[in-house]
Rosetta silent file (secondary structure, phi, psi, omega in degrees, C-alpha in Angstrom):
SEQUENCE: MTTNISPKQAEEMLKAGDAILVDVRDNDMFQAEHIVYASSVPVEQLNQPQLQALATQPKKIIFQCMRGIKSQQASDLAKDLGDRVYNMEGGLIAWKEAGLPTLLATNTNASKMSLVRQMQITLGIVLLLIFLIPFLTGFLGFLLYLIPVIGIVLIAAGFVGCCPLMKILGQMPWNK
SCORE:     score description
SCORE:     0.000 S_00000001
   1 L     0.000  139.178 -179.079   50.521  -38.467  -33.606 S_00000001
   2 L   -85.099  138.717  175.663   47.295  -40.302  -34.306 S_00000001
   3 E  -101.776  130.062  175.349   47.062  -44.032  -33.753 S_00000001
   4 E   -88.066  137.100  178.570   44.928  -46.048  -36.151 S_00000001
   5 E  -131.645  158.693  178.728   42.865  -48.822  -34.589 S_00000001
   6 L   -82.735  162.751  175.547   40.552  -51.513  -35.917 S_00000001
   7 H   -57.547  -38.094  179.212   36.808  -51.559  -35.221 S_00000001
   8 H   -63.812  -42.036  177.593   37.316  -54.519  -32.843 S_00000001
   9 H   -64.104  -40.508  178.711   39.928  -52.584  -30.862 S_00000001
  10 H   -62.341  -43.945 -179.736   37.598  -49.568  -30.767 S_00000001
  11 H   -61.156  -42.280  179.015   34.738  -51.726  -29.503 S_00000001
  12 H   -60.523  -43.883  179.817   36.904  -53.156  -26.716 S_00000001
  13 H   -65.388  -39.811 -178.992   37.926  -49.659  -25.591 S_00000001
  14 H   -69.611  -43.241  179.063   34.319  -48.415  -25.729 S_00000001
  15 H   -63.410  -35.083 -179.879   32.900  -51.416  -23.851 S_00000001
  16 L   -76.520   -9.749 -178.962   35.530  -50.997  -21.142 S_00000001
  17 L    78.045   17.580 -178.206   34.527  -47.342  -20.779 S_00000001
  18 L   -87.709  -10.075 -172.229   38.049  -46.193  -21.634 S_00000001
  19 E  -145.258  162.236  169.502   37.070  -44.096  -24.667 S_00000001
  20 E  -115.952  149.988 -178.794   34.462  -41.913  -26.306 S_00000001
  21 E  -111.412  124.464  179.970   33.492  -42.285  -29.965 S_00000001
  22 E  -112.942  114.934  178.003   33.036  -39.169  -32.099 S_00000001
  23 E   -87.493  117.226 -174.753   31.237  -39.672  -35.434 S_00000001
  24 L   -99.757   14.453  176.240   32.425  -36.900  -37.778 S_00000001
  25 L   -77.601  170.067  176.262   29.975  -37.583  -40.632 S_00000001
  26 L   -59.960  151.992 -179.636   27.136  -35.189  -41.538 S_00000001
  27 H   -58.537  -37.253  179.304   24.192  -35.169  -39.130 S_00000001
  28 H   -60.659  -43.086  179.640   21.896  -36.610  -41.820 S_00000001
  29 H   -67.932  -39.904  178.419   24.168  -39.615  -42.234 S_00000001
  30 H   -61.077  -44.476 -179.064   24.504  -40.002  -38.464 S_00000001
  31 H   -64.277  -34.209 -178.509   20.712  -39.978  -38.048 S_00000001
  32 H   -69.401  -40.030  178.900   20.278  -42.631  -40.751 S_00000001
  33 E  -164.452  135.850  176.684   22.725  -45.064  -39.101 S_00000001
  34 E  -154.231  165.980  177.404   25.369  -44.829  -36.416 S_00000001
  35 E   -76.727  140.269 -174.893   27.359  -46.833  -33.912 S_00000001
  36 L   -50.511  -42.439 -173.764   25.635  -47.189  -30.535 S_00000001
  37 L   -79.564   -9.585 -166.882   28.439  -45.489  -28.589 S_00000001
  38 E   -79.726  148.317  166.533   28.854  -42.540  -30.979 S_00000001
  39 E  -117.461  149.684 -173.252   28.112  -38.867  -30.561 S_00000001
  40 E   -97.030  122.270  169.731   27.849  -36.661  -33.653 S_00000001
  41 L  -140.832   93.837 -179.119   30.262  -33.805  -34.330 S_00000001
  42 L   -54.153  140.130 -175.873   30.593  -33.270  -38.114 S_00000001
  43 H   -57.214  -31.568  179.105   34.216  -32.651  -39.093 S_00000001
  44 H   -66.612  -22.723 -178.693   33.185  -29.343  -40.681 S_00000001
  45 H  -102.017    2.923 -179.369   31.982  -28.182  -37.249 S_00000001
  46 L   -78.534  102.795 -175.790   35.000  -29.437  -35.318 S_00000001
  47 L  -121.566 -179.177 -176.861   36.512  -26.176  -34.061 S_00000001
  48 H   -56.351  -48.247  179.628   38.796  -25.008  -31.252 S_00000001
  49 H   -58.919  -39.289  179.058   36.092  -24.780  -28.539 S_00000001
  50 H   -69.042  -37.827  177.301   34.924  -28.323  -29.318 S_00000001
  51 H   -66.167  -37.030  177.252   38.491  -29.606  -29.338 S_00000001
  52 H   -66.288  -37.298  176.988   39.085  -27.904  -25.986 S_00000001
  53 H   -64.370  -40.329  177.064   35.939  -29.582  -24.627 S_00000001
  54 H   -65.475  -33.122 -179.535   37.278  -32.935  -25.831 S_00000001
  55 H   -64.409  -26.127  179.826   40.603  -32.138  -24.163 S_00000001
  56 L   -77.461  -14.314  178.612   38.835  -32.001  -20.783 S_00000001
  57 L   -70.083  131.097  177.223   37.689  -35.606  -21.244 S_00000001
  58 L   -77.178  -12.153 -174.949   39.865  -38.022  -19.268 S_00000001
  59 L   -87.998  165.632  173.583   39.037  -40.773  -21.770 S_00000001
  60 E   -70.663  153.099 -177.528   40.638  -41.663  -25.069 S_00000001
  61 E  -117.573  120.620  178.601   38.981  -40.105  -28.131 S_00000001
  62 E  -109.370  123.260  175.430   38.164  -42.260  -31.149 S_00000001
  63 E   -96.720  141.782 -176.334   37.158  -40.494  -34.364 S_00000001
  64 E  -145.389  142.719  174.637   35.025  -42.399  -36.859 S_00000001
  65 L  -137.194 -151.049 -179.011   33.373  -41.623  -40.206 S_00000001
  66 L   -77.508  -47.137 -175.808   32.078  -43.723  -43.106 S_00000001
  67 L  -123.437   -7.747  179.643   35.427  -44.980  -44.497 S_00000001
  68 L   107.539   -2.938 -177.669   38.112  -43.434  -42.281 S_00000001
  69 H   -80.235  -53.374  178.805   39.025  -40.402  -44.403 S_00000001
  70 H   -65.199  -34.660  179.406   37.131  -37.663  -42.541 S_00000001
  71 H   -68.495  -30.099  174.749   38.012  -39.240  -39.218 S_00000001
  72 H   -66.952  -39.805  175.957   41.696  -39.026  -40.174 S_00000001
  73 H   -60.714  -45.016  179.922   41.170  -35.290  -40.854 S_00000001
  74 H   -63.294  -41.188  178.392   39.514  -34.918  -37.450 S_00000001
  75 H   -61.844  -39.657  178.128   42.351  -36.830  -35.791 S_00000001
  76 H   -64.944  -38.766  177.281   44.862  -34.505  -37.441 S_00000001
  77 H   -63.606  -32.682 -175.688   42.915  -31.480  -36.140 S_00000001
  78 L   -96.254   16.244 -175.545   43.018  -32.972  -32.638 S_00000001
  79 H   -59.768  -24.727  179.251   46.713  -33.887  -32.707 S_00000001
  80 H   -67.654  -14.543  179.586   47.400  -31.433  -29.852 S_00000001
  81 H   -79.388   -2.896  173.406   45.457  -33.770  -27.546 S_00000001
  82 H    81.635 -146.547 -173.243   48.384  -36.154  -27.729 S_00000001
  83 H   -81.278    9.130  176.812   48.321  -39.924  -27.596 S_00000001
  84 H   -87.460   -4.021 -175.105   44.663  -40.052  -26.498 S_00000001
  85 E   -97.088  130.221 -179.985   43.482  -39.546  -30.114 S_00000001
  86 E  -129.745  147.524  173.952   42.615  -42.561  -32.257 S_00000001
  87 E  -113.672  124.131  178.537   41.318  -42.968  -35.792 S_00000001
  88 E   -82.283  110.810 -177.935   39.092  -45.988  -36.435 S_00000001
  89 L   -63.403  136.896  175.859   40.327  -47.427  -39.717 S_00000001
  90 L    82.059  -10.732  175.128   37.665  -48.190  -42.297 S_00000001
  91 H    57.926 -150.684 -177.281   34.975  -46.262  -40.427 S_00000001
  92 H   -61.270  -34.915 -179.973   31.375  -47.423  -40.207 S_00000001
  93 H   -61.717  -47.611  179.184   31.821  -49.722  -43.201 S_00000001
  94 H   -66.303  -35.425  177.826   34.617  -51.672  -41.479 S_00000001
  95 H   -58.850  -47.602 -179.351   32.613  -51.669  -38.218 S_00000001
  96 H   -69.535  -37.100  177.877   29.682  -53.360  -39.976 S_00000001
  97 H   -63.843  -27.405  177.683   31.984  -55.738  -41.889 S_00000001
  98 L   -80.361    0.467  178.025   33.356  -56.830  -38.506 S_00000001
  99 L    78.609   20.291 -178.598   29.788  -57.802  -37.558 S_00000001
 100 L   -90.261  151.368 -171.913   29.449  -55.087  -34.921 S_00000001
 101 L   -78.024  150.318  173.045   26.041  -53.504  -34.189 S_00000001
 102 E  -132.605  164.270  173.307   24.710  -50.159  -35.407 S_00000001
 103 E  -101.195  122.932  177.422   21.521  -48.213  -34.826 S_00000001
 104 E   -98.428  148.527  177.284   19.396  -47.790  -37.944 S_00000001
 105 L   -64.457  139.869  178.829   16.813  -45.057  -38.347 S_00000001
 106 L   -98.217  -13.501  177.339   13.294  -46.290  -37.726 S_00000001
 107 L  -108.499  157.006 -176.181   11.561  -43.446  -39.540 S_00000001
 108 L   -72.907  -25.257 -179.241   11.750  -42.704  -43.244 S_00000001
 109 L   -64.274  -37.323 -177.400   12.766  -39.064  -42.734 S_00000001
 110 L   -72.649  -23.089 -178.132   16.125  -40.000  -41.244 S_00000001
 111 L   -97.123   10.929  178.756   16.981  -42.296  -44.149 S_00000001
 112 L   -73.971  169.362  179.352   16.290  -39.699  -46.863 S_00000001
 113 L   -67.665  137.195 -177.531   18.982  -38.273  -49.100 S_00000001
 114 L   -66.546  155.510  179.454   21.129  -35.671  -47.327 S_00000001
 115 H   -63.557  -33.323  178.965   20.778  -31.987  -48.205 S_00000001
 116 H   -62.593  -45.612  178.969   24.404  -31.885  -49.326 S_00000001
 117 H   -65.841  -39.573  177.253   23.755  -34.606  -51.900 S_00000001
 118 H   -61.159  -41.567  179.084   20.520  -32.905  -53.009 S_00000001
 119 H   -64.574  -43.436 -179.917   22.452  -29.639  -53.494 S_00000001
 120 H   -62.018  -42.485  178.809   25.195  -31.385  -55.470 S_00000001
 121 H   -64.823  -45.485 -179.075   22.638  -33.048  -57.743 S_00000001
 122 H   -60.647  -49.628 -179.474   20.700  -29.794  -58.243 S_00000001
 123 H   -65.867  -35.754  176.460   23.797  -27.757  -59.114 S_00000001
 124 H   -62.471  -42.687  178.439   25.060  -30.537  -61.367 S_00000001
 125 H   -65.254  -44.894  179.865   21.775  -30.561  -63.303 S_00000001
 126 H   -60.218  -46.853  179.961   21.740  -26.749  -63.598 S_00000001
 127 H   -64.969  -38.115  177.358   25.326  -26.662  -64.902 S_00000001
 128 H   -64.023  -41.841  177.453   24.618  -29.505  -67.330 S_00000001
 129 H   -64.391  -41.356  177.624   21.557  -27.641  -68.657 S_00000001
 130 H   -59.904  -35.164  178.980   23.582  -24.425  -69.039 S_00000001
 131 H   -74.467  -40.804 -173.256   26.044  -26.436  -71.105 S_00000001
 132 H   -82.039  -35.652 -174.212   23.433  -28.307  -73.214 S_00000001
 133 H   -56.626  -44.038  177.950   20.821  -25.607  -73.954 S_00000001
 134 H   -61.038  -34.331  178.514   23.068  -23.598  -76.338 S_00000001
 135 H   -69.793  -36.618 -176.723   23.800  -26.758  -78.317 S_00000001
 136 H   -82.100  -33.406 -173.830   20.131  -27.697  -78.537 S_00000001
 137 H  -116.363  -17.108 -175.701   18.641  -24.245  -79.147 S_00000001
 138 L    77.910    6.796 -177.265   21.508  -22.024  -80.267 S_00000001
 139 L  -111.608  126.506  177.776   20.528  -19.602  -77.462 S_00000001
 140 L  -109.670  -51.311  173.911   22.905  -18.713  -74.665 S_00000001
 141 L    41.717 -131.167 -175.197   21.578  -15.372  -73.381 S_00000001
 142 L   -67.123  -18.605 -177.823   21.154  -15.024  -69.625 S_00000001
 143 H   -58.625  -32.319  179.937   22.273  -18.611  -68.973 S_00000001
 144 H   -59.864  -31.143 -178.157   25.871  -17.488  -69.246 S_00000001
 145 H   -77.851  -15.212  178.823   25.372  -15.320  -66.147 S_00000001
 146 H   -71.571  -29.066 -177.327   24.224  -18.271  -64.037 S_00000001
 147 H   -61.462  -52.114  178.099   27.682  -19.844  -64.039 S_00000001
 148 H   -66.592  -29.758  177.675   29.405  -17.109  -61.969 S_00000001
 149 H   -62.991  -45.429  178.285   26.328  -16.863  -59.714 S_00000001
 150 H   -62.298  -42.661  178.106   26.607  -20.575  -58.923 S_00000001
 151 H   -61.120  -43.972  179.526   30.346  -20.157  -58.355 S_00000001
 152 H   -63.636  -42.242  179.369   29.811  -17.202  -55.995 S_00000001
 153 H   -61.954  -43.409 -179.935   27.152  -19.114  -54.037 S_00000001
 154 H   -67.409  -39.506  177.783   29.472  -22.111  -53.620 S_00000001
 155 H   -64.393  -46.856  179.042   32.422  -19.929  -52.577 S_00000001
 156 H   -61.026  -41.437  179.054   30.269  -18.038  -50.064 S_00000001
 157 H   -61.415  -37.889  178.348   28.888  -21.338  -48.749 S_00000001
 158 H   -65.180  -39.767 -179.773   32.443  -22.556  -48.239 S_00000001
 159 H   -75.930  -41.075 -174.512   33.417  -19.478  -46.247 S_00000001
 160 H   -83.978  -31.633  179.746   30.206  -19.101  -44.249 S_00000001
 161 L    97.449    2.762  174.161   29.513  -22.782  -43.674 S_00000001
 162 L  -145.111  152.898 -176.101   25.963  -22.851  -45.020 S_00000001
 163 L  -117.676  130.986  179.078   24.493  -22.726  -48.497 S_00000001
 164 H   -58.485  -35.698  179.075   21.309  -20.827  -49.428 S_00000001
 165 H   -63.876  -36.654  177.930   20.355  -23.624  -51.822 S_00000001
 166 H   -66.400  -36.300  177.581   20.530  -26.134  -48.961 S_00000001
 167 H   -65.376  -41.123  178.203   18.205  -23.914  -46.911 S_00000001
 168 H   -65.044  -46.624  178.980   15.757  -23.786  -49.831 S_00000001
 169 H   -61.952  -34.371  178.544   15.994  -27.552  -50.356 S_00000001
 170 H   -64.175  -23.152  179.404   15.458  -28.050  -46.618 S_00000001
 171 L   -88.817   -7.065 -178.843   12.072  -26.324  -46.938 S_00000001
 172 L   -67.859  149.801 -175.410   10.878  -28.613  -49.734 S_00000001
 173 H   -56.599  -35.199 -177.960    7.987  -30.962  -48.872 S_00000001
 174 H   -72.761  -11.291  178.179   10.064  -34.132  -49.284 S_00000001
 175 H  -103.877    9.527  179.781   12.473  -32.853  -46.611 S_00000001
 176 L   -86.472    0.000    0.000    9.802  -32.152  -43.985 S_00000001
């Protein structure tokens, strides 16, 4: 069973050297701002080998995300590690509200919009256009075929763990 702890309790454990902090947010978010003690392992990449590596740690394991939702998922995945697993309630937001320090990115590239958000915005715009163009022009044509293509790409991305659109967006000049 996972124990929920406050940011202050987490800080005490980390300062004493009794625990490690695992930030389960996306790498882009981690790079933009993170807690000093944290190491990044996105919850989507938290698999059996990584959990086994954490199991070899003699220290307590604190999972943390932005608000505490993803870290609760990570804690549930790591439930086999027993009573050494903790979920930091409220995540990074609660940590900052408690007046505790974070590391902010010093370069503009790290504070840019994440590729996941760029992909969501792009697909949202494409789907909205597919919906609006027939109303504005009376022409549907090939646009109808884009809907299942987008669906197939998203399903494949879910199974494989990467999205071709994110790779394309990653090559754009604003993401260099």
